[in-house]
């Protein structure tokens, strides 16, 4: 029994490991072949992401850069002087030369001036007598009064800034200060004859600061603006500055 358990027992110990190895290799080969053929026969069994990655075409190459613009051809301009353009040598000599006679201009007529009794055409004394005789009869020039413009007078904001009597400082909105919003609010104002703000509209500026600027400017008071010695309405602009150091 001990002798049969040894490998070198003289061939008495028989085994079938050789056949099992061949069968195992054959079975593994069949399994690998099946795994390879299934995706080829049934492509829908593959994940969609894998199929998308396999079938996605590569991106096209970038387009070539545009060609440079063609150079502009500057055509030289030939300068021709007026003398060369207007004076040309005759191509042939005429056989007959005609003399062109121009008629004499008629004598100037002396017309009378309205309001001058001595300055009439054909009267005795001629032009000099008419002028001397009509010096005292010249019409008196009429000076028209300067008409007052209709509507408010358009005055710049810088000029009206020097006429402010009462200037209420705007209150910086807390929400604008927290958001670090600053800038200048420009308003269009109509100032009455007494110097009060009649109408106020927004031209530009941060939206968070507009309300505070209008509330302050509505309380401003100006000196009455005089035009020809009379108070008049003024159309102007007002600027209100907002900064973190103060408005």
PDB file of C-alpha atoms in Angstrom:
ATOM      1  CA  UNK A   1       0.000   0.000   0.000  1.00  0.00           C
ATOM      2  CA  UNK A   2       2.817   2.409   0.814  1.00  0.00           C
ATOM      3  CA  UNK A   3       4.438   1.590  -2.450  1.00  0.00           C
ATOM      4  CA  UNK A   4       1.275   2.426  -4.407  1.00  0.00           C
ATOM      5  CA  UNK A   5       1.035   5.903  -2.820  1.00  0.00           C
ATOM      6  CA  UNK A   6       4.390   7.035  -4.214  1.00  0.00           C
ATOM      7  CA  UNK A   7       4.646   8.770  -7.633  1.00  0.00           C
ATOM      8  CA  UNK A   8       7.560   6.659  -8.682  1.00  0.00           C
ATOM      9  CA  UNK A   9       5.823   3.522  -7.851  1.00  0.00           C
ATOM     10  CA  UNK A  10       6.580   1.924 -11.131  1.00  0.00           C
ATOM     11  CA  UNK A  11       3.369   2.909 -12.867  1.00  0.00           C
ATOM     12  CA  UNK A  12       1.065   1.202 -10.539  1.00  0.00           C
ATOM     13  CA  UNK A  13      -0.640   4.514  -9.529  1.00  0.00           C
ATOM     14  CA  UNK A  14      -2.870   5.537 -12.418  1.00  0.00           C
ATOM     15  CA  UNK A  15      -4.510   9.035 -12.664  1.00  0.00           C
ATOM     16  CA  UNK A  16      -6.878  10.831 -15.053  1.00  0.00           C
ATOM     17  CA  UNK A  17      -5.514  14.396 -14.483  1.00  0.00           C
ATOM     18  CA  UNK A  18      -4.419  14.666 -18.114  1.00  0.00           C
ATOM     19  CA  UNK A  19      -7.953  14.285 -19.424  1.00  0.00           C
ATOM     20  CA  UNK A  20      -9.394  16.639 -16.868  1.00  0.00           C
ATOM     21  CA  UNK A  21      -6.917  19.362 -17.914  1.00  0.00           C
ATOM     22  CA  UNK A  22      -7.866  19.014 -21.550  1.00  0.00           C
ATOM     23  CA  UNK A  23     -11.544  19.146 -20.699  1.00  0.00           C
ATOM     24  CA  UNK A  24     -11.021  22.241 -18.511  1.00  0.00           C
ATOM     25  CA  UNK A  25      -9.182  24.109 -21.301  1.00  0.00           C
ATOM     26  CA  UNK A  26     -11.900  23.209 -23.762  1.00  0.00           C
ATOM     27  CA  UNK A  27     -14.652  24.411 -21.416  1.00  0.00           C
ATOM     28  CA  UNK A  28     -12.838  27.705 -20.749  1.00  0.00           C
ATOM     29  CA  UNK A  29     -12.357  28.236 -24.481  1.00  0.00           C
ATOM     30  CA  UNK A  30     -16.073  27.708 -25.125  1.00  0.00           C
ATOM     31  CA  UNK A  31     -16.996  30.190 -22.389  1.00  0.00           C
ATOM     32  CA  UNK A  32     -14.619  32.854 -23.756  1.00  0.00           C
ATOM     33  CA  UNK A  33     -15.941  32.318 -27.280  1.00  0.00           C
ATOM     34  CA  UNK A  34     -19.523  32.731 -26.055  1.00  0.00           C
ATOM     35  CA  UNK A  35     -18.636  35.949 -24.220  1.00  0.00           C
ATOM     36  CA  UNK A  36     -17.055  37.334 -27.399  1.00  0.00           C
ATOM     37  CA  UNK A  37     -19.869  36.286 -29.751  1.00  0.00           C
ATOM     38  CA  UNK A  38     -22.811  37.495 -27.616  1.00  0.00           C
ATOM     39  CA  UNK A  39     -22.028  41.262 -28.025  1.00  0.00           C
ATOM     40  CA  UNK A  40     -21.485  40.752 -31.743  1.00  0.00           C
ATOM     41  CA  UNK A  41     -24.746  38.878 -32.257  1.00  0.00           C
ATOM     42  CA  UNK A  42     -26.828  40.963 -29.815  1.00  0.00           C
ATOM     43  CA  UNK A  43     -25.435  44.519 -29.722  1.00  0.00           C
ATOM     44  CA  UNK A  44     -28.538  45.754 -27.859  1.00  0.00           C
ATOM     45  CA  UNK A  45     -27.312  43.873 -24.790  1.00  0.00           C
ATOM     46  CA  UNK A  46     -24.415  46.295 -24.391  1.00  0.00           C
ATOM     47  CA  UNK A  47     -24.880  49.393 -22.158  1.00  0.00           C
ATOM     48  CA  UNK A  48     -26.098  52.472 -24.051  1.00  0.00           C
ATOM     49  CA  UNK A  49     -23.282  54.591 -22.664  1.00  0.00           C
ATOM     50  CA  UNK A  50     -20.704  52.191 -24.118  1.00  0.00           C
ATOM     51  CA  UNK A  51     -22.435  52.182 -27.508  1.00  0.00           C
ATOM     52  CA  UNK A  52     -22.593  55.971 -27.506  1.00  0.00           C
ATOM     53  CA  UNK A  53     -18.918  56.215 -26.679  1.00  0.00           C
ATOM     54  CA  UNK A  54     -18.054  53.731 -29.433  1.00  0.00           C
ATOM     55  CA  UNK A  55     -20.232  55.356 -32.102  1.00  0.00           C
ATOM     56  CA  UNK A  56     -19.443  59.011 -31.341  1.00  0.00           C
ATOM     57  CA  UNK A  57     -17.552  60.579 -34.218  1.00  0.00           C
ATOM     58  CA  UNK A  58     -14.442  62.562 -33.390  1.00  0.00           C
ATOM     59  CA  UNK A  59     -14.889  66.358 -33.366  1.00  0.00           C
ATOM     60  CA  UNK A  60     -14.148  68.061 -36.676  1.00  0.00           C
ATOM     61  CA  UNK A  61     -10.874  69.922 -36.979  1.00  0.00           C
ATOM     62  CA  UNK A  62     -11.009  73.660 -36.257  1.00  0.00           C
ATOM     63  CA  UNK A  63     -11.681  75.862 -39.288  1.00  0.00           C
ATOM     64  CA  UNK A  64      -8.660  77.472 -40.882  1.00  0.00           C
ATOM     65  CA  UNK A  65      -8.029  81.124 -40.020  1.00  0.00           C
ATOM     66  CA  UNK A  66      -9.611  83.628 -42.401  1.00  0.00           C
ATOM     67  CA  UNK A  67      -7.351  84.927 -45.115  1.00  0.00           C
ATOM     68  CA  UNK A  68      -5.932  88.397 -44.624  1.00  0.00           C
ATOM     69  CA  UNK A  69      -7.851  91.188 -46.355  1.00  0.00           C
ATOM     70  CA  UNK A  70      -6.476  92.140 -49.725  1.00  0.00           C
ATOM     71  CA  UNK A  71      -4.292  95.173 -49.774  1.00  0.00           C
ATOM     72  CA  UNK A  72      -6.029  98.246 -51.114  1.00  0.00           C
ATOM     73  CA  UNK A  73      -4.567  99.544 -54.306  1.00  0.00           C
ATOM     74  CA  UNK A  74      -4.124 103.287 -54.130  1.00  0.00           C
ATOM     75  CA  UNK A  75      -4.477 104.836 -57.540  1.00  0.00           C
ATOM     76  CA  UNK A  76      -2.434 107.989 -58.031  1.00  0.00           C
ATOM     77  CA  UNK A  77      -4.504 111.039 -58.850  1.00  0.00           C
ATOM     78  CA  UNK A  78      -3.078 113.188 -61.554  1.00  0.00           C
ATOM     79  CA  UNK A  79      -3.249 116.830 -60.578  1.00  0.00           C
ATOM     80  CA  UNK A  80      -4.007 119.161 -63.472  1.00  0.00           C
ATOM     81  CA  UNK A  81      -3.623 122.856 -62.891  1.00  0.00           C
ATOM     82  CA  UNK A  82      -6.315 125.274 -63.990  1.00  0.00           C
ATOM     83  CA  UNK A  83      -3.968 126.926 -66.437  1.00  0.00           C
ATOM     84  CA  UNK A  84      -3.209 123.606 -68.148  1.00  0.00           C
ATOM     85  CA  UNK A  85      -6.890 122.657 -68.167  1.00  0.00           C
ATOM     86  CA  UNK A  86      -8.159 125.984 -69.529  1.00  0.00           C
ATOM     87  CA  UNK A  87      -5.424 127.123 -71.927  1.00  0.00           C
ATOM     88  CA  UNK A  88      -4.849 124.973 -74.990  1.00  0.00           C
ATOM     89  CA  UNK A  89      -3.011 125.791 -78.162  1.00  0.00           C
ATOM     90  CA  UNK A  90      -5.345 126.104 -81.178  1.00  0.00           C
ATOM     91  CA  UNK A  91      -5.269 123.193 -83.555  1.00  0.00           C
ATOM     92  CA  UNK A  92      -5.731 125.433 -86.652  1.00  0.00           C
ATOM     93  CA  UNK A  93      -5.638 129.106 -87.492  1.00  0.00           C
ATOM     94  CA  UNK A  94      -9.069 130.571 -88.445  1.00  0.00           C
ATOM     95  CA  UNK A  95      -9.300 132.283 -91.822  1.00  0.00           C
ATOM     96  CA  UNK A  96     -11.605 135.075 -90.671  1.00  0.00           C
ATOM     97  CA  UNK A  97     -11.421 136.836 -87.326  1.00  0.00           C
ATOM     98  CA  UNK A  98     -14.579 138.579 -86.203  1.00  0.00           C
ATOM     99  CA  UNK A  99     -14.470 141.535 -83.837  1.00  0.00           C
ATOM    100  CA  UNK A 100     -17.072 141.307 -81.111  1.00  0.00           C
ATOM    101  CA  UNK A 101     -18.240 144.668 -79.849  1.00  0.00           C
ATOM    102  CA  UNK A 102     -19.909 144.825 -76.477  1.00  0.00           C
ATOM    103  CA  UNK A 103     -22.663 147.335 -75.942  1.00  0.00           C
ATOM    104  CA  UNK A 104     -21.993 150.072 -73.442  1.00  0.00           C
ATOM    105  CA  UNK A 105     -23.645 149.631 -70.082  1.00  0.00           C
ATOM    106  CA  UNK A 106     -26.593 151.951 -69.423  1.00  0.00           C
ATOM    107  CA  UNK A 107     -25.929 154.901 -67.081  1.00  0.00           C
ATOM    108  CA  UNK A 108     -26.745 154.212 -63.443  1.00  0.00           C
ATOM    109  CA  UNK A 109     -30.078 155.515 -62.264  1.00  0.00           C
ATOM    110  CA  UNK A 110     -30.258 157.352 -59.005  1.00  0.00           C
ATOM    111  CA  UNK A 111     -33.249 156.177 -57.050  1.00  0.00           C
ATOM    112  CA  UNK A 112     -34.787 158.152 -54.272  1.00  0.00           C
ATOM    113  CA  UNK A 113     -34.648 156.900 -50.684  1.00  0.00           C
ATOM    114  CA  UNK A 114     -37.896 156.700 -48.779  1.00  0.00           C
ATOM    115  CA  UNK A 115     -38.181 159.520 -46.268  1.00  0.00           C
ATOM    116  CA  UNK A 116     -35.697 161.835 -48.058  1.00  0.00           C
ATOM    117  CA  UNK A 117     -37.570 164.560 -49.937  1.00  0.00           C
ATOM    118  CA  UNK A 118     -34.584 165.980 -51.811  1.00  0.00           C
ATOM    119  CA  UNK A 119     -33.266 162.671 -53.130  1.00  0.00           C
ATOM    120  CA  UNK A 120     -35.423 161.917 -56.187  1.00  0.00           C
ATOM    121  CA  UNK A 121     -34.200 160.848 -59.608  1.00  0.00           C
ATOM    122  CA  UNK A 122     -33.990 163.779 -62.098  1.00  0.00           C
ATOM    123  CA  UNK A 123     -34.550 166.505 -59.477  1.00  0.00           C
ATOM    124  CA  UNK A 124     -32.401 169.611 -59.282  1.00  0.00           C
ATOM    125  CA  UNK A 125     -29.337 169.297 -57.200  1.00  0.00           C
ATOM    126  CA  UNK A 126     -28.605 165.680 -58.160  1.00  0.00           C
ATOM    127  CA  UNK A 127     -27.532 163.108 -55.569  1.00  0.00           C
ATOM    128  CA  UNK A 128     -25.589 165.510 -53.364  1.00  0.00           C
ATOM    129  CA  UNK A 129     -28.481 167.897 -53.085  1.00  0.00           C
ATOM    130  CA  UNK A 130     -30.891 165.108 -52.362  1.00  0.00           C
ATOM    131  CA  UNK A 131     -28.721 163.733 -49.591  1.00  0.00           C
ATOM    132  CA  UNK A 132     -28.173 167.133 -47.978  1.00  0.00           C
ATOM    133  CA  UNK A 133     -31.818 168.027 -48.316  1.00  0.00           C
ATOM    134  CA  UNK A 134     -33.037 164.779 -46.783  1.00  0.00           C
ATOM    135  CA  UNK A 135     -30.758 164.527 -43.767  1.00  0.00           C
ATOM    136  CA  UNK A 136     -33.314 165.949 -41.373  1.00  0.00           C
ATOM    137  CA  UNK A 137     -36.157 163.758 -42.619  1.00  0.00           C
ATOM    138  CA  UNK A 138     -34.571 160.366 -41.741  1.00  0.00           C
ATOM    139  CA  UNK A 139     -36.981 157.995 -39.975  1.00  0.00           C
ATOM    140  CA  UNK A 140     -36.492 157.415 -36.285  1.00  0.00           C
ATOM    141  CA  UNK A 141     -35.314 153.806 -35.621  1.00  0.00           C
ATOM    142  CA  UNK A 142     -37.765 151.759 -33.623  1.00  0.00           C
ATOM    143  CA  UNK A 143     -36.254 149.696 -30.795  1.00  0.00           C
ATOM    144  CA  UNK A 144     -38.311 146.654 -29.936  1.00  0.00           C
ATOM    145  CA  UNK A 145     -38.491 145.552 -26.348  1.00  0.00           C
ATOM    146  CA  UNK A 146     -36.984 142.168 -25.534  1.00  0.00           C
ATOM    147  CA  UNK A 147     -39.801 139.675 -25.353  1.00  0.00           C
ATOM    148  CA  UNK A 148     -39.953 137.520 -22.288  1.00  0.00           C
ATOM    149  CA  UNK A 149     -39.468 133.852 -23.227  1.00  0.00           C
ATOM    150  CA  UNK A 150     -42.485 131.622 -22.880  1.00  0.00           C
ATOM    151  CA  UNK A 151     -42.229 128.952 -20.207  1.00  0.00           C
ATOM    152  CA  UNK A 152     -39.416 128.422 -17.658  1.00  0.00           C
ATOM    153  CA  UNK A 153     -35.972 129.816 -18.417  1.00  0.00           C
ATOM    154  CA  UNK A 154     -33.367 127.114 -19.085  1.00  0.00           C
ATOM    155  CA  UNK A 155     -30.537 127.658 -16.574  1.00  0.00           C
ATOM    156  CA  UNK A 156     -27.642 125.272 -15.903  1.00  0.00           C
ATOM    157  CA  UNK A 157     -27.393 123.427 -12.610  1.00  0.00           C
ATOM    158  CA  UNK A 158     -24.046 124.986 -11.791  1.00  0.00           C
ATOM    159  CA  UNK A 159     -25.489 128.521 -11.973  1.00  0.00           C
ATOM    160  CA  UNK A 160     -28.502 127.615  -9.846  1.00  0.00           C
ATOM    161  CA  UNK A 161     -26.322 125.882  -7.250  1.00  0.00           C
ATOM    162  CA  UNK A 162     -25.111 129.295  -6.090  1.00  0.00           C
ATOM    163  CA  UNK A 163     -28.709 130.450  -5.488  1.00  0.00           C
ATOM    164  CA  UNK A 164     -29.615 127.727  -2.966  1.00  0.00           C
ATOM    165  CA  UNK A 165     -30.892 129.164   0.330  1.00  0.00           C
ATOM    166  CA  UNK A 166     -31.979 125.964   2.083  1.00  0.00           C
ATOM    167  CA  UNK A 167     -30.256 122.679   1.214  1.00  0.00           C
ATOM    168  CA  UNK A 168     -31.502 119.573   3.033  1.00  0.00           C
ATOM    169  CA  UNK A 169     -28.940 116.768   3.098  1.00  0.00           C
ATOM    170  CA  UNK A 170     -30.298 113.383   1.904  1.00  0.00           C
ATOM    171  CA  UNK A 171     -30.399 110.407   4.245  1.00  0.00           C
ATOM    172  CA  UNK A 172     -28.238 107.524   3.027  1.00  0.00           C
ATOM    173  CA  UNK A 173     -30.551 104.474   2.707  1.00  0.00           C
ATOM    174  CA  UNK A 174     -29.350 101.651   5.025  1.00  0.00           C
ATOM    175  CA  UNK A 175     -29.978  99.003   2.369  1.00  0.00           C
ATOM    176  CA  UNK A 176     -27.832 100.924  -0.144  1.00  0.00           C
ATOM    177  CA  UNK A 177     -25.078 101.393   2.449  1.00  0.00           C
ATOM    178  CA  UNK A 178     -25.151  97.678   3.273  1.00  0.00           C
ATOM    179  CA  UNK A 179     -24.913  96.835  -0.435  1.00  0.00           C
ATOM    180  CA  UNK A 180     -22.044  99.366  -0.870  1.00  0.00           C
ATOM    181  CA  UNK A 181     -24.048 101.325  -3.465  1.00  0.00           C
ATOM    182  CA  UNK A 182     -22.823 104.865  -4.139  1.00  0.00           C
ATOM    183  CA  UNK A 183     -22.965 107.351  -6.980  1.00  0.00           C
ATOM    184  CA  UNK A 184     -24.675 110.495  -8.257  1.00  0.00           C
ATOM    185  CA  UNK A 185     -28.418 110.959  -8.798  1.00  0.00           C
ATOM    186  CA  UNK A 186     -29.294 113.525 -11.498  1.00  0.00           C
ATOM    187  CA  UNK A 187     -32.770 115.111 -11.273  1.00  0.00           C
ATOM    188  CA  UNK A 188     -34.721 117.430 -13.575  1.00  0.00           C
ATOM    189  CA  UNK A 189     -36.314 120.253 -11.580  1.00  0.00           C
ATOM    190  CA  UNK A 190     -38.733 123.106 -12.266  1.00  0.00           C
ATOM    191  CA  UNK A 191     -38.210 125.971  -9.794  1.00  0.00           C
ATOM    192  CA  UNK A 192     -41.107 128.368  -9.243  1.00  0.00           C
ATOM    193  CA  UNK A 193     -40.912 132.163  -9.183  1.00  0.00           C
ATOM    194  CA  UNK A 194     -40.661 132.020  -5.394  1.00  0.00           C
ATOM    195  CA  UNK A 195     -37.710 129.585  -5.469  1.00  0.00           C
ATOM    196  CA  UNK A 196     -39.563 126.411  -4.456  1.00  0.00           C
ATOM    197  CA  UNK A 197     -39.348 123.059  -6.247  1.00  0.00           C
ATOM    198  CA  UNK A 198     -42.488 122.612  -8.344  1.00  0.00           C
ATOM    199  CA  UNK A 199     -41.733 119.504 -10.377  1.00  0.00           C
ATOM    200  CA  UNK A 200     -39.018 116.876  -9.934  1.00  0.00           C
ATOM    201  CA  UNK A 201     -38.212 113.891 -12.180  1.00  0.00           C
ATOM    202  CA  UNK A 202     -35.342 111.392 -12.353  1.00  0.00           C
ATOM    203  CA  UNK A 203     -32.804 111.537 -15.171  1.00  0.00           C
ATOM    204  CA  UNK A 204     -30.205 108.980 -14.009  1.00  0.00           C
ATOM    205  CA  UNK A 205     -28.661 107.416 -10.926  1.00  0.00           C
ATOM    206  CA  UNK A 206     -28.676 104.207  -8.810  1.00  0.00           C
ATOM    207  CA  UNK A 207     -32.210 103.029  -8.142  1.00  0.00           C
ATOM    208  CA  UNK A 208     -31.563 102.507  -4.403  1.00  0.00           C
ATOM    209  CA  UNK A 209     -30.573 106.174  -3.991  1.00  0.00           C
ATOM    210  CA  UNK A 210     -33.265 107.883  -6.123  1.00  0.00           C
ATOM    211  CA  UNK A 211     -35.965 108.028  -3.456  1.00  0.00           C
ATOM    212  CA  UNK A 212     -33.661 109.539  -0.814  1.00  0.00           C
ATOM    213  CA  UNK A 213     -32.361 112.135  -3.298  1.00  0.00           C
ATOM    214  CA  UNK A 214     -35.861 113.240  -4.348  1.00  0.00           C
ATOM    215  CA  UNK A 215     -37.071 113.481  -0.740  1.00  0.00           C
ATOM    216  CA  UNK A 216     -34.179 115.803   0.087  1.00  0.00           C
ATOM    217  CA  UNK A 217     -34.317 118.012  -3.048  1.00  0.00           C
ATOM    218  CA  UNK A 218     -38.083 118.605  -2.659  1.00  0.00           C
ATOM    219  CA  UNK A 219     -37.242 120.563   0.503  1.00  0.00           C
ATOM    220  CA  UNK A 220     -34.601 122.809  -1.128  1.00  0.00           C
ATOM    221  CA  UNK A 221     -35.239 126.541  -1.432  1.00  0.00           C
ATOM    222  CA  UNK A 222     -33.693 128.872  -4.045  1.00  0.00           C
ATOM    223  CA  UNK A 223     -33.479 132.611  -4.479  1.00  0.00           C
ATOM    224  CA  UNK A 224     -36.024 133.847  -7.060  1.00  0.00           C
ATOM    225  CA  UNK A 225     -34.360 134.020 -10.470  1.00  0.00           C
ATOM    226  CA  UNK A 226     -34.765 137.472 -12.040  1.00  0.00           C
ATOM    227  CA  UNK A 227     -35.111 137.920 -15.809  1.00  0.00           C
ATOM    228  CA  UNK A 228     -35.417 141.551 -16.978  1.00  0.00           C
ATOM    229  CA  UNK A 229     -35.932 142.453 -13.338  1.00  0.00           C
ATOM    230  CA  UNK A 230     -38.892 140.087 -12.884  1.00  0.00           C
ATOM    231  CA  UNK A 231     -38.987 136.699 -11.118  1.00  0.00           C
ATOM    232  CA  UNK A 232     -39.386 133.789 -13.516  1.00  0.00           C
ATOM    233  CA  UNK A 233     -39.609 130.025 -13.443  1.00  0.00           C
ATOM    234  CA  UNK A 234     -36.396 128.052 -14.027  1.00  0.00           C
ATOM    235  CA  UNK A 235     -35.827 124.738 -15.801  1.00  0.00           C
ATOM    236  CA  UNK A 236     -32.611 123.179 -14.447  1.00  0.00           C
ATOM    237  CA  UNK A 237     -30.917 119.989 -13.258  1.00  0.00           C
ATOM    238  CA  UNK A 238     -29.863 118.974  -9.760  1.00  0.00           C
ATOM    239  CA  UNK A 239     -27.153 116.470  -8.863  1.00  0.00           C
ATOM    240  CA  UNK A 240     -27.045 114.694  -5.486  1.00  0.00           C
ATOM    241  CA  UNK A 241     -23.868 112.788  -4.636  1.00  0.00           C
ATOM    242  CA  UNK A 242     -23.878 109.733  -2.349  1.00  0.00           C
ATOM    243  CA  UNK A 243     -20.640 108.384  -0.890  1.00  0.00           C
ATOM    244  CA  UNK A 244     -19.781 106.326   2.164  1.00  0.00           C
ATOM    245  CA  UNK A 245     -18.132 109.359   3.744  1.00  0.00           C
ATOM    246  CA  UNK A 246     -21.330 111.384   3.420  1.00  0.00           C
ATOM    247  CA  UNK A 247     -23.767 112.563   0.745  1.00  0.00           C
TER     248      UNK A 247
END
